[in-house]
Amino acid sequence: MSLRPTLDFLLYDWLQADRLNARPRFADHSRETFDAVLDTCERIAREKYAPFNRLVDVEEPKAVDDGQGGLRVVLPQATQEAWNAYAESGMLSAAQDYAIGGMQLPYTLEAAAGTFFATASVSIGGGLLTVGNANLLMAHGTDLQKQVFALNEFNGRFSGTMCLSEPQAGSSLSDVATRATPDGADFESDPLGPRYRLKGNKMWISAGEHELSENIIHLVLAKIPGPDGKLVPGVKGISLFIVPKKLVDTEGALTGERNDVALAGLNHKLGWRGTTNTLLNFGEGKYPVRGASGAIGYLVGRPGEGLRCMFHMMNEARIGIGLAATALGLAGYYASLDYAKNRPQGRPVGPAGKDAAQPQVRIIEHADIKRMLLAQKSYGEGALALLLYCARLVDEQHTGTPEAADDARLLLEVLTPVAKSWPSEFCLEANSLAIQIHGGYGYTRDFPVEQYWRDNRLNMIHEGTHGIQAADLLGRKVVMEGGKGLTLLAGRINATIERAIQQPALAEHANALGQALQRVGAATRAAWSAGDPAQALANAVPYMQAFGHLVIAWIWLDVLATTHDAAASPALEGRQRAARYFFHYELPKISAWLKVVETRDLTCAGMPEDAF
């Protein structure tokens, strides 16, 4: 089964992405140019990614002596060829201006095209961090920083990372201890930006060391000491720095100087094994620069505003992780569907029970297998629709009217935690069901589904853990600006309900969604009714699970309501039954989740440590 028909349907029949061509920024595009991009990415993924997914899982990155007293990373040649093909396709700069070599492609199409690569081999990757790094610099960097660093990332010469976590401070960024001190009396006059020396350690840095590109551009969070030499506590003291692996001049050419950034070791992961994951030491003196230790870094934006700048990249990355989780869920679904269609086992139950004299049937004929396939389809295709909807909001934010752009901003604030976390949880469950359908073969390496599960398990931790996203949703996003974003989302959901309830086949779903919306609204108010954040957030994860189910149910209903006049086909029936599954089997689960939210249940929060 191919991903392409589902993408085409969601892009053109549901989101009507080809209508974006009416906007000046996308005026040179057409359905034909969009299809050409999808064709190219589908082909590269099929030829350069999919055949090597198992290879990069088995042949993990290796750290070897670099001949200078340090370490370098060796990757399979297939990874280099995949990176080259991706960079040469122009997809790294797909959404950028023509003036800097971009295609001015809508983000909706860029996101859709990216799913081919993630489905084929999420572990090889498609430049997610490089694009996010460069986009951040385009938003917050100086003109020369954009020219030297961002543009060379967009053309594939350089690649990028984001360096936040430290061994002693995972997601607790207020505890970042990496220091940045001015580099000489003339530090402010460097044309590449105020120049600092950084010293510290960064952990869990994806793509932190490799030789796929000429240079690696690290975006590093660090603190500038105060006049007393002490670091400012909390996040307000965090600044952002460009720290290249190799130093460059103002033209972007390598100077031949290695920066003082050293690979301390590789993390050996459950999944995503084809992507290096590193511990990096900044400024330890392994590679002294100009006779001194300390990694050279150039300030981005103003001191103390690093986290604000970095969130630009983090929000992009969160949508990207949601897409990766979705793609892996769909990959497992396609594999288990193919297996179920071909694996004979068991016999149907008739009025007199099973007849052993009858031939075995394919397992897809069993009701429980159909249940597991429908669950995967409802999770994966529902999540894909949500992520493309979010991508469409990004385009609206950038090219819509001022009012529409602000609405898109607010909706993205509320939906981004869901878009990252819901697929990470429920498309992982889809992968588990894919293994189950394969039976004993599912947990062997003879079939791909166990790898999809391992790869996907990382996504509940990537780019902010599940609990962090939940606290962000309930603690900030649904109450920010007086709850304006939540009210706006409720308005969109109600508009879908009003359209759907006019269609007899969808009226039951519409009523169920309306009741779920009321329940989520009531739970939100109840959670905060005591005004105590500790009580309100004690059950933030169940709240996010319920909120996510509400959103996915809405997306499924909107898909059906928008395309209700489509001609009868197996694809249409598949969507209708997947939506029905979600409304009958999944949406009712929100009652249990919301009950503990509404009552501010402290069963978990109140558990004494010594009682465990």
XYZ file of C-alpha atoms in Angstrom:
612
model
C 0.000 0.000 0.000
C 1.262 3.492 -0.866
C 1.181 6.677 1.180
C 0.673 8.815 -1.925
C -3.106 8.398 -2.451
C -3.777 9.403 1.161
C -1.510 12.442 0.840
C -3.142 13.494 -2.430
C -6.604 13.194 -0.907
C -5.743 15.191 2.210
C -3.830 17.872 0.324
C -6.184 18.483 -2.563
C -9.637 17.143 -1.705
C -9.656 18.144 1.963
C -7.225 21.034 2.511
C -7.446 22.279 -1.092
C -3.761 23.159 -0.928
C -3.684 23.999 -4.642
C -5.750 27.117 -3.842
C -2.698 28.544 -2.122
C -1.457 29.333 -5.633
C -3.798 32.337 -5.642
C -1.524 34.028 -3.099
C 1.323 36.158 -4.475
C 4.064 34.152 -2.740
C 2.934 30.912 -4.391
C 1.672 32.342 -7.684
C 4.291 30.544 -9.795
C 3.124 27.169 -8.515
C 0.337 24.888 -9.681
C -1.004 21.440 -8.967
C 1.544 20.213 -11.501
C 4.531 21.745 -9.696
C 3.262 20.431 -6.373
C 2.915 16.947 -7.836
C 6.404 17.169 -9.325
C 7.844 17.870 -5.863
C 5.931 14.949 -4.377
C 7.044 12.698 -7.246
C 10.698 13.613 -6.714
C 10.619 13.099 -2.961
C 8.727 9.824 -3.289
C 11.343 8.578 -5.761
C 14.342 9.607 -3.618
C 12.781 8.015 -0.554
C 12.085 4.816 -2.476
C 15.577 4.603 -4.010
C 17.920 6.130 -1.414
C 16.162 5.630 1.920
C 13.869 2.609 2.083
C 16.382 -0.027 0.873
C 18.823 0.970 3.642
C 16.498 1.328 6.625
C 17.613 -1.973 8.119
C 21.270 -1.348 7.209
C 21.508 1.891 9.209
C 19.749 0.210 12.128
C 22.318 -2.615 12.236
C 25.436 -0.638 11.260
C 25.247 2.022 13.944
C 27.469 5.134 13.868
C 30.989 4.385 15.085
C 33.401 6.736 16.847
C 36.999 6.324 15.659
C 40.275 8.194 16.187
C 40.392 11.387 14.100
C 44.203 11.548 14.092
C 44.202 14.751 16.176
C 43.670 13.168 19.567
C 39.897 13.296 19.224
C 37.078 11.265 17.726
C 35.198 11.328 14.457
C 32.106 9.424 13.328
C 31.888 6.821 10.586
C 28.503 6.213 8.941
C 27.423 3.822 6.177
C 27.981 5.117 2.638
C 24.227 4.832 2.065
C 23.661 7.627 4.589
C 25.997 9.930 2.663
C 24.257 9.150 -0.608
C 20.833 9.779 0.930
C 21.990 13.140 2.346
C 23.440 14.146 -1.028
C 20.251 13.227 -2.858
C 18.110 15.125 -0.369
C 20.308 18.230 -0.500
C 20.473 18.150 -4.314
C 16.675 17.937 -4.511
C 16.419 21.460 -3.088
C 14.121 20.390 -0.265
C 16.360 21.968 2.385
C 15.379 25.379 0.991
C 11.961 24.439 -0.351
C 10.036 27.136 1.539
C 12.645 29.889 1.092
C 12.602 32.885 -1.245
C 13.648 32.517 -4.866
C 16.292 35.177 -4.169
C 18.278 32.812 -1.936
C 17.771 29.699 -4.041
C 14.481 28.527 -2.574
C 11.306 27.276 -4.270
C 8.798 29.416 -2.319
C 6.906 26.196 -1.733
C 4.066 26.205 0.814
C 5.028 24.557 4.070
C 1.986 22.328 3.622
C 3.676 20.729 0.597
C 7.082 20.635 2.268
C 5.601 18.786 5.246
C 3.692 16.359 3.028
C 6.808 15.595 0.991
C 8.781 14.989 4.177
C 6.538 12.092 5.157
C 7.967 9.995 2.306
C 11.426 10.119 3.865
C 10.238 9.450 7.409
C 8.168 6.480 6.261
C 11.080 5.083 4.260
C 13.750 5.574 6.956
C 13.250 8.081 9.746
C 16.680 7.168 11.028
C 18.512 8.417 7.933
C 16.564 11.671 8.255
C 15.710 14.494 5.936
C 17.368 17.588 7.323
C 14.782 18.468 9.998
C 17.313 20.056 12.348
C 19.286 21.727 9.556
C 16.193 23.448 8.172
C 15.008 24.449 11.639
C 18.460 25.809 12.496
C 18.599 27.871 9.308
C 15.028 29.138 9.727
C 15.878 30.345 13.228
C 18.838 32.291 11.882
C 16.689 33.788 9.137
C 14.312 35.036 11.840
C 16.792 36.176 14.496
C 20.251 36.392 12.936
C 22.103 39.353 11.471
C 22.313 39.765 7.703
C 25.825 38.284 7.677
C 24.817 35.382 9.928
C 22.046 34.594 7.472
C 24.406 34.826 4.509
C 27.284 32.834 5.985
C 25.461 30.203 8.009
C 21.772 29.888 7.077
C 22.202 30.015 3.312
C 24.938 27.392 3.406
C 22.629 25.154 5.423
C 19.862 25.619 2.890
C 22.177 24.598 0.030
C 23.456 21.539 1.906
C 27.096 22.617 2.351
C 26.565 22.881 6.094
C 24.236 20.996 8.413
C 22.794 22.131 11.731
C 21.985 21.049 15.274
C 20.255 22.425 18.349
C 22.221 22.096 21.601
C 20.025 22.545 24.661
C 20.279 19.618 27.090
C 23.213 18.991 29.378
C 24.127 15.876 31.383
C 22.942 17.486 34.630
C 20.028 19.402 33.052
C 17.899 17.431 30.613
C 14.679 19.327 30.015
C 15.366 21.710 32.925
C 16.920 24.463 30.851
C 17.041 26.881 33.781
C 19.886 24.697 35.086
C 22.050 25.084 31.971
C 25.660 25.539 33.101
C 27.502 26.134 29.804
C 29.301 29.481 30.112
C 29.967 32.084 27.418
C 32.572 34.756 28.136
C 33.591 37.643 25.832
C 36.537 36.735 23.602
C 38.929 39.649 23.892
C 38.477 43.388 24.123
C 37.219 43.564 20.542
C 34.609 40.800 20.991
C 31.736 43.060 19.961
C 33.313 44.082 16.657
C 33.458 40.666 14.977
C 31.485 40.892 11.704
C 29.894 37.477 12.369
C 28.420 38.726 15.644
C 29.628 39.414 19.187
C 32.297 36.748 19.745
C 32.394 34.611 22.873
C 34.269 31.594 24.223
C 31.979 28.763 25.319
C 32.802 26.070 27.844
C 30.437 23.280 28.845
C 28.879 19.972 27.840
C 25.811 19.233 25.735
C 24.029 15.880 25.806
C 21.632 14.074 23.412
C 22.706 16.178 20.439
C 21.321 14.565 17.296
C 23.602 14.813 14.239
C 26.194 16.433 16.495
C 29.158 14.846 14.729
C 29.497 13.368 11.232
C 31.139 14.047 7.895
C 28.020 14.253 5.739
C 28.490 17.991 5.181
C 31.472 20.358 5.029
C 30.612 21.890 8.362
C 28.197 21.512 11.287
C 26.578 24.627 12.710
C 25.649 24.168 16.355
C 23.082 26.482 17.915
C 24.039 26.437 21.573
C 22.254 27.716 24.676
C 24.668 29.138 27.236
C 24.780 31.729 29.996
C 26.909 34.875 30.062
C 28.292 35.395 33.598
C 27.392 38.587 35.408
C 29.947 41.146 36.665
C 30.475 38.970 39.737
C 31.407 36.020 37.548
C 28.297 34.075 38.528
C 25.676 32.709 36.148
C 22.218 34.273 36.274
C 19.771 31.706 37.686
C 16.709 30.675 35.693
C 15.963 30.883 31.987
C 16.280 34.668 31.757
C 20.038 34.395 31.742
C 20.180 32.086 28.719
C 21.653 33.358 25.458
C 22.001 31.717 22.044
C 25.219 31.244 20.094
C 26.312 30.004 16.675
C 29.199 27.592 17.254
C 30.537 26.116 13.985
C 32.512 22.883 14.084
C 34.972 24.504 11.683
C 35.589 28.244 11.660
C 34.598 30.250 8.601
C 35.309 33.694 7.179
C 32.777 36.341 6.207
C 32.307 34.661 2.806
C 31.409 31.315 4.373
C 34.696 29.700 3.329
C 36.395 27.355 5.788
C 39.462 28.994 7.338
C 41.168 25.688 8.084
C 40.775 26.173 11.846
C 38.959 23.529 13.860
C 36.756 24.975 16.611
C 37.101 23.661 20.140
C 34.094 21.317 19.910
C 34.919 17.693 20.683
C 32.938 14.501 20.455
C 33.037 12.917 23.907
C 31.017 9.870 22.923
C 28.024 8.415 21.145
C 24.766 7.444 22.791
C 23.633 3.974 21.702
C 19.885 4.193 21.284
C 16.859 1.967 21.157
C 15.870 3.445 17.793
C 16.826 6.117 15.246
C 20.155 4.297 15.206
C 21.198 5.700 11.849
C 21.347 9.231 13.267
C 24.319 10.064 15.470
C 23.371 11.066 18.994
C 26.229 12.677 20.820
C 27.751 14.081 23.956
C 29.706 17.167 22.902
C 32.336 18.984 24.945
C 32.632 22.676 24.181
C 35.852 24.440 25.075
C 37.695 21.664 26.903
C 40.909 22.434 24.998
C 40.925 19.339 22.778
C 41.184 21.625 19.736
C 42.650 24.955 20.964
C 41.639 27.937 18.857
C 44.165 30.733 18.400
C 46.257 29.401 21.247
C 43.481 29.127 23.820
C 40.763 26.748 24.948
C 37.113 27.666 24.546
C 34.830 27.174 21.566
C 34.284 30.285 19.471
C 30.612 31.264 19.356
C 28.733 34.207 17.881
C 25.780 35.709 19.743
C 22.371 35.447 18.069
C 19.979 38.226 19.030
C 20.452 39.945 22.357
C 21.933 38.540 25.564
C 19.368 36.762 27.712
C 16.951 36.126 24.840
C 18.306 32.761 23.772
C 15.334 30.687 24.796
C 12.901 32.987 22.982
C 14.950 32.568 19.802
C 15.361 28.830 20.287
C 11.622 28.293 20.631
C 11.353 29.314 16.987
C 13.316 26.188 16.117
C 11.763 24.015 18.818
C 8.192 24.616 17.633
C 9.171 23.670 14.067
C 10.929 20.594 15.407
C 7.855 19.578 17.401
C 5.686 19.532 14.290
C 8.474 17.606 12.563
C 8.573 15.007 15.340
C 4.793 14.634 15.117
C 5.173 13.972 11.392
C 7.955 11.444 12.047
C 5.832 9.590 14.605
C 2.900 9.590 12.202
C 5.009 8.300 9.327
C 6.321 5.437 11.454
C 2.784 4.557 12.532
C 1.715 4.434 8.908
C 4.773 2.392 7.899
C 3.814 -0.232 10.486
C 0.200 -0.143 9.346
C 1.146 -0.767 5.714
C 3.474 -3.628 6.692
C 0.904 -5.324 8.935
C -1.868 -4.853 6.366
C 0.244 -6.573 3.741
C 1.074 -9.378 6.177
C -2.571 -9.838 7.187
C -3.640 -10.124 3.563
C -1.161 -12.906 2.893
C -0.821 -14.894 6.120
C -3.167 -17.918 6.349
C -4.062 -18.982 9.858
C -7.176 -20.241 11.606
C -10.720 -20.794 10.415
C -13.860 -18.724 10.755
C -16.415 -19.506 13.455
C -19.728 -20.704 12.009
C -23.007 -21.646 13.694
C -21.506 -25.028 14.641
C -18.114 -23.635 15.597
C -14.908 -24.110 13.614
C -14.615 -26.765 10.934
C -11.043 -28.126 10.882
C -11.741 -29.767 7.508
C -12.026 -26.343 5.895
C -8.909 -24.609 4.561
C -7.318 -21.880 6.658
C -8.287 -18.297 5.937
C -6.045 -15.264 5.738
C -5.850 -13.548 9.098
C -7.364 -10.342 7.715
C -10.678 -12.199 7.730
C -10.658 -12.380 11.542
C -12.555 -9.654 13.398
C -9.795 -8.948 15.893
C -7.221 -8.443 13.148
C -9.597 -6.001 11.485
C -9.923 -4.197 14.820
C -6.163 -3.777 15.093
C -5.866 -2.651 11.480
C -8.695 -0.152 11.883
C -7.089 1.230 15.033
C -3.818 1.777 13.172
C -5.591 3.396 10.241
C -7.605 5.711 12.468
C -4.501 6.747 14.441
C -2.124 7.133 11.502
C -4.379 8.809 8.955
C -6.013 10.959 11.634
C -2.608 12.120 12.855
C -1.433 12.787 9.298
C -4.494 14.953 8.668
C -3.839 16.899 11.884
C -0.183 17.507 11.032
C -1.034 18.702 7.518
C -3.723 20.942 9.005
C -1.062 22.455 11.282
C 1.244 22.909 8.291
C -1.602 24.700 6.507
C -1.906 27.002 9.532
C 1.804 27.831 9.193
C 1.142 28.959 5.617
C -1.827 30.988 6.826
C 0.313 32.624 9.487
C 2.876 33.661 6.871
C 0.684 34.597 3.909
C -2.860 35.201 5.199
C -4.584 38.456 6.075
C -3.523 39.992 9.412
C -6.644 38.632 11.132
C -6.285 35.161 9.599
C -2.577 35.109 10.406
C -3.228 35.905 14.063
C -5.922 33.229 14.249
C -3.440 30.750 12.788
C -0.856 31.785 15.375
C -3.272 31.162 18.237
C -4.457 27.836 16.846
C -0.853 26.679 16.435
C -0.104 27.645 20.027
C -2.877 25.325 21.214
C -2.396 22.545 18.679
C 1.414 22.206 18.624
C 1.670 20.248 21.920
C -1.015 17.888 20.591
C 0.557 17.645 17.139
C 3.857 16.566 18.706
C 2.581 14.321 21.494
C -0.587 12.623 20.296
C 1.082 10.873 17.323
C 4.079 10.050 19.517
C 1.800 8.108 21.867
C -0.883 6.656 19.627
C 1.145 5.978 16.496
C 3.490 4.115 18.828
C 0.452 2.107 19.889
C -0.213 1.541 16.182
C 3.304 0.089 15.888
C 2.596 -2.202 18.832
C -0.549 -3.434 17.096
C 1.437 -4.013 13.903
C 3.774 -6.286 15.875
C 0.766 -8.082 17.363
C -0.694 -8.771 13.940
C 2.581 -10.395 12.906
C 2.448 -12.662 15.950
C 5.799 -14.204 16.874
C 7.327 -12.981 13.625
C 6.593 -9.410 14.712
C 9.285 -9.280 17.353
C 11.960 -10.764 15.125
C 14.267 -8.778 12.895
C 13.032 -10.724 9.892
C 10.176 -8.214 9.632
C 10.391 -4.404 9.865
C 7.673 -3.730 12.428
C 9.850 -4.169 15.518
C 12.215 -1.508 14.159
C 9.337 0.884 13.520
C 8.304 0.479 17.168
C 11.852 1.043 18.427
C 12.285 4.114 16.236
C 8.941 5.541 17.318
C 9.487 5.008 21.035
C 11.979 7.868 21.045
C 9.401 10.412 19.903
C 7.599 10.651 23.247
C 10.914 12.046 24.554
C 12.177 13.987 21.522
C 11.676 17.775 21.583
C 10.069 17.955 25.005
C 8.761 14.926 26.853
C 5.140 13.919 27.045
C 4.721 15.433 30.496
C 6.314 18.716 29.446
C 3.996 19.026 26.452
C 0.989 18.246 28.653
C 1.981 20.865 31.232
C 2.501 23.365 28.413
C -0.956 22.624 26.998
C -2.941 22.814 30.243
C -0.662 25.200 32.092
C -0.134 27.761 29.347
C -1.662 27.244 25.946
C -5.361 26.812 26.796
C -5.339 29.732 29.243
C -3.023 32.193 27.457
C -4.482 35.496 26.318
C -7.600 34.834 28.353
C -8.199 31.453 26.728
C -8.476 33.022 23.285
C -6.767 30.128 21.501
C -9.011 27.521 23.094
C -12.102 29.584 22.271
C -10.948 29.888 18.672
C -10.386 26.127 18.405
C -13.822 25.469 19.910
C -15.282 27.745 17.241
C -13.613 25.726 14.489
C -14.855 22.479 16.014
C -18.392 23.833 16.338
C -18.350 24.956 12.693
C -17.502 21.390 11.664
C -20.279 20.045 13.907
C -22.813 22.399 12.326
C -21.878 21.225 8.823
C -21.766 17.547 9.754
C -25.025 17.457 11.678
C -26.875 18.360 8.475
C -25.675 15.080 6.957
C -27.661 12.113 8.318
C -24.707 9.730 8.048
C -22.581 12.043 10.238
C -25.161 13.323 12.743
C -24.284 10.721 15.380
C -20.595 11.602 15.178
C -21.399 15.322 15.278
C -23.413 14.953 18.459
C -20.690 12.859 20.102
C -18.075 15.456 19.201
C -20.232 18.242 20.607
C -20.545 16.407 23.920
C -16.789 15.763 24.006
C -16.067 19.441 23.370
C -18.321 20.469 26.253
C -16.646 17.924 28.514
C -13.137 19.165 27.684
C -14.199 22.772 28.255
C -15.723 21.888 31.630
C -12.627 19.911 32.635
C -10.377 22.839 31.717
C -12.368 25.166 33.960
C -12.527 22.607 36.766
C -8.799 22.004 36.687
C -8.123 25.682 37.350
C -11.103 26.337 39.618
C -8.995 26.257 42.794
C -6.346 28.505 41.255
C -3.612 26.099 42.339
C -1.189 25.158 39.538
C 0.021 22.073 41.420
C -3.520 20.692 41.570
C -4.434 21.801 38.059
C -1.393 20.184 36.466
C -1.315 17.005 38.548
C -3.214 15.231 35.758
C -1.942 17.191 32.772
C -1.141 14.051 30.772
C -4.667 12.569 31.015
C -5.937 16.017 30.033
C -3.707 16.052 26.960
C -4.793 12.530 26.012
C -8.444 13.582 26.151
C -7.729 16.870 24.377
C -5.846 15.015 21.642
C -8.673 12.544 21.155
C -11.099 15.455 20.859
C -8.900 17.068 18.203
C -8.434 13.855 16.200
C -12.186 13.155 16.321
C -12.785 16.677 15.021
C -10.249 16.198 12.232
C -11.878 12.922 11.172
C -15.333 14.503 11.168
C -14.103 17.493 9.187
C -12.492 15.206 6.613
C -15.802 13.361 6.123
C -17.965 16.485 6.197
C -15.810 18.313 3.668
C -15.707 15.416 1.198
C -19.206 14.006 1.756
C -20.137 14.226 -1.918
C -17.196 12.093 -3.093
C -18.042 9.143 -5.308
C -18.346 5.777 -3.582
C -15.023 3.910 -3.495
C -13.071 1.544 -1.264
C -10.945 4.528 -0.146
C -14.039 6.475 0.916
C -15.442 3.502 2.797
C -12.072 3.039 4.480
C -12.116 6.625 5.745
C -15.718 6.338 6.894
C -15.029 3.153 8.836
C -11.797 4.483 10.329
C -13.707 7.535 11.568
C -16.492 5.323 12.876
C -13.930 3.224 14.712
C -12.461 6.315 16.317
C -15.837 7.643 17.430
C -17.077 4.282 18.735
C -13.894 2.828 20.264
C -11.648 5.796 21.086
C -13.600 8.965 21.799
C -15.515 7.409 24.748
C -12.159 6.986 26.555
C -12.032 10.700 27.322
C -14.501 10.297 30.203
C -12.015 8.390 32.359
C -9.173 10.750 31.510
C -11.199 13.866 32.247
C -12.702 12.575 35.489
C -9.357 12.774 37.285
C -8.790 16.230 35.771
C -12.196 17.560 36.832
C -11.822 16.291 40.401
C -8.170 17.375 40.617
C -7.411 13.829 41.737
C -4.154 13.751 43.697
C -3.685 9.973 43.784
C -0.402 10.296 41.903
C 0.780 13.694 43.103
C 0.117 12.837 46.734
C 1.941 9.510 46.767
C 4.731 9.624 49.375
C 8.130 8.589 48.057
C 8.687 5.957 50.721
C 5.393 4.255 49.841
C 6.606 3.197 46.406
